[in-house]
Amino acid sequence: MSFEYVSVEEAVAHEGLRMVVVGGTPSPWGEAAKGVFHVKSIPWVATRLVYDQPALQTWAGQLTGPVAVFEREAPRSGWAEILLLAERLAPTPALLPSDPAERALAMGLCHELLGEGGLAYSRRLEAVHAGLNGAGGFAPKVAGYLAKKYGYTPQAGEAAQARVISLLGMFAGRLRDGAPYLVGDALTAADIQLACCVGMFNPLPPEQCAMRESTRATFTWLDEATATALDPALVAFRDRIYAEHLELPLSL
């Protein structure tokens, strides 16, 4: 289901669901939330994040990623809060399994994708660390900004690569032997999130995802060890999930 970008003032006055997103960048946190709303056919409007806009900060809180607001309820940030809101608003199709063990597995995989220390979080730290050390990744100015915003330390940056490689291996392993999805035989939120995270290593082509060339260069950058860990099965999985379940081209 497509959505509309509106002004902050229009979003505040809008009845129903609206979400603040980072504009111009395929952030996996925002794209995963968009994907959940699309699969569930939940109508919503978007407003782009503007850091120096007081009205936006007052309404949605201090923003570091997507924030969803439904009617007059409190703002929800973080992948889990947004996902659970979507599950409540549109229980069908469910993106979390009904079986408790499989639900716990799906939630755990989601955390390893978008939670603190997860794949997207660690990839960002990996690119910040590289940028600050002249080894690729984010441009130095951007790396410095993100380092302050997300509590970067050299120790965390050095550890990020090993975490990225380990997680890429774990997710590739779950797709071996032709498994169609990460959990069971139906699409879950974890599948959507993994598809969105792969873009941080291998972006969708420009005709499907238009972004600034500097951003594309960052997302395309891979050191040798990370490139080796990026199993082609992960890219093929991303492409299939988008083709079968999500909307292209991306609207950033």
XYZ file of N, CA and C in Angstrom, residues 19 21 25-40 44 66 78-80 82-83 86 95 110 113-114 120 187-198 241-242 245-246 250 252:
147
model
N 3.820 8.464 10.513
C 5.160 8.104 10.956
C 6.170 9.130 10.453
N 9.897 9.726 9.292
C 10.948 8.894 8.711
C 12.129 9.762 8.298
N 17.144 8.521 2.523
C 18.052 7.425 2.876
C 17.245 6.161 3.173
N 17.612 5.020 2.594
C 16.880 3.781 2.875
C 17.289 3.169 4.214
N 17.004 3.893 5.283
C 17.301 3.396 6.623
C 16.555 2.082 6.849
N 17.229 1.031 7.277
C 16.525 -0.246 7.459
C 15.434 -0.178 8.516
N 15.599 0.688 9.505
C 14.568 0.817 10.532
C 13.286 1.393 9.923
N 13.419 2.465 9.171
C 12.247 3.056 8.548
C 11.661 2.194 7.447
N 12.522 1.609 6.612
C 12.027 0.792 5.507
C 11.329 -0.466 6.007
N 11.808 -1.019 7.102
C 11.147 -2.204 7.661
C 9.751 -1.853 8.171
N 9.622 -0.706 8.834
C 8.300 -0.282 9.305
C 7.374 -0.032 8.124
N 7.875 0.630 7.077
C 7.064 0.835 5.871
C 6.612 -0.506 5.294
N 7.531 -1.477 5.285
C 7.199 -2.789 4.743
C 6.105 -3.478 5.531
N 6.156 -3.366 6.844
C 5.114 -3.962 7.693
C 3.763 -3.331 7.382
N 3.718 -1.997 7.296
C 2.450 -1.323 6.997
C 1.937 -1.726 5.615
N 2.853 -1.884 4.662
C 2.452 -2.261 3.308
C 1.832 -3.663 3.285
N 2.506 -4.617 3.900
C 2.007 -5.996 3.897
C 0.641 -6.077 4.568
N 0.447 -5.290 5.609
C -0.812 -5.318 6.341
C -1.872 -4.381 5.753
N -1.556 5.047 6.098
C -0.761 5.931 6.948
C -0.181 7.052 6.106
N 12.704 6.129 13.028
C 11.266 6.271 12.765
C 10.462 6.329 14.053
N 11.305 2.607 17.896
C 11.887 1.283 18.052
C 11.105 0.258 17.264
N 11.816 -0.712 16.710
C 11.182 -1.689 15.820
C 10.076 -2.472 16.511
N 10.286 -2.843 17.790
C 9.315 -3.711 18.467
C 8.009 -2.971 18.723
N 6.740 -0.396 17.141
C 6.043 -0.132 15.887
C 5.438 -1.410 15.326
N 6.175 -2.501 15.393
C 5.656 -3.782 14.908
C 4.434 -4.217 15.700
N 1.407 -2.280 14.744
C 0.869 -2.748 13.473
C 0.120 -4.063 13.640
N 2.357 -10.961 11.210
C 3.788 -10.994 10.912
C 4.605 -11.507 12.083
N 14.448 -10.566 14.953
C 14.241 -9.139 14.712
C 15.210 -8.303 15.548
N 18.520 -8.161 14.120
C 18.581 -7.359 12.902
C 18.560 -5.869 13.205
N 17.576 -5.413 13.995
C 17.389 -3.979 14.193
C 17.607 -3.507 15.620
N 22.020 -4.180 11.629
C 22.010 -2.805 11.121
C 22.818 -1.888 12.032
N 5.720 -15.591 5.729
C 6.425 -14.330 5.936
C 6.242 -13.840 7.360
N 7.348 -13.385 7.971
C 7.289 -12.726 9.277
C 8.008 -11.390 9.187
N 7.899 -10.610 10.261
C 8.587 -9.324 10.314
C 10.088 -9.496 10.162
N 10.630 -10.615 10.613
C 12.066 -10.845 10.491
C 12.502 -10.899 9.034
N 11.693 -11.481 8.174
C 12.012 -11.542 6.744
C 12.056 -10.136 6.140
N 11.082 -9.305 6.506
C 11.050 -7.929 6.010
C 12.283 -7.173 6.487
N 12.614 -7.341 7.755
C 13.756 -6.625 8.312
C 15.069 -7.076 7.671
N 15.232 -8.372 7.448
C 16.454 -8.846 6.813
C 16.568 -8.283 5.403
N 15.482 -8.283 4.653
C 15.505 -7.731 3.298
C 15.955 -6.280 3.320
N 15.475 -5.516 4.297
C 15.855 -4.108 4.398
C 17.307 -3.945 4.842
N 17.787 -4.803 5.710
C 19.166 -4.711 6.192
C 20.185 -5.034 5.105
N 19.855 -5.937 4.197
C 20.796 -6.311 3.147
C 21.171 -5.093 2.304
N 11.984 -11.279 -1.524
C 11.042 -10.686 -0.573
C 10.457 -9.400 -1.137
N 11.300 -8.577 -1.760
C 10.776 -7.356 -2.369
C 9.839 -7.686 -3.526
N 6.548 -9.486 -1.843
C 5.806 -8.973 -0.707
C 5.838 -7.459 -0.512
N 6.873 -6.797 -0.992
C 7.051 -5.383 -0.688
C 6.844 -4.509 -1.926
N 11.292 2.173 -3.936
C 11.163 2.753 -2.615
C 10.806 4.227 -2.727
N 11.469 7.440 -0.795
C 12.296 7.991 0.268
C 12.015 9.475 0.482
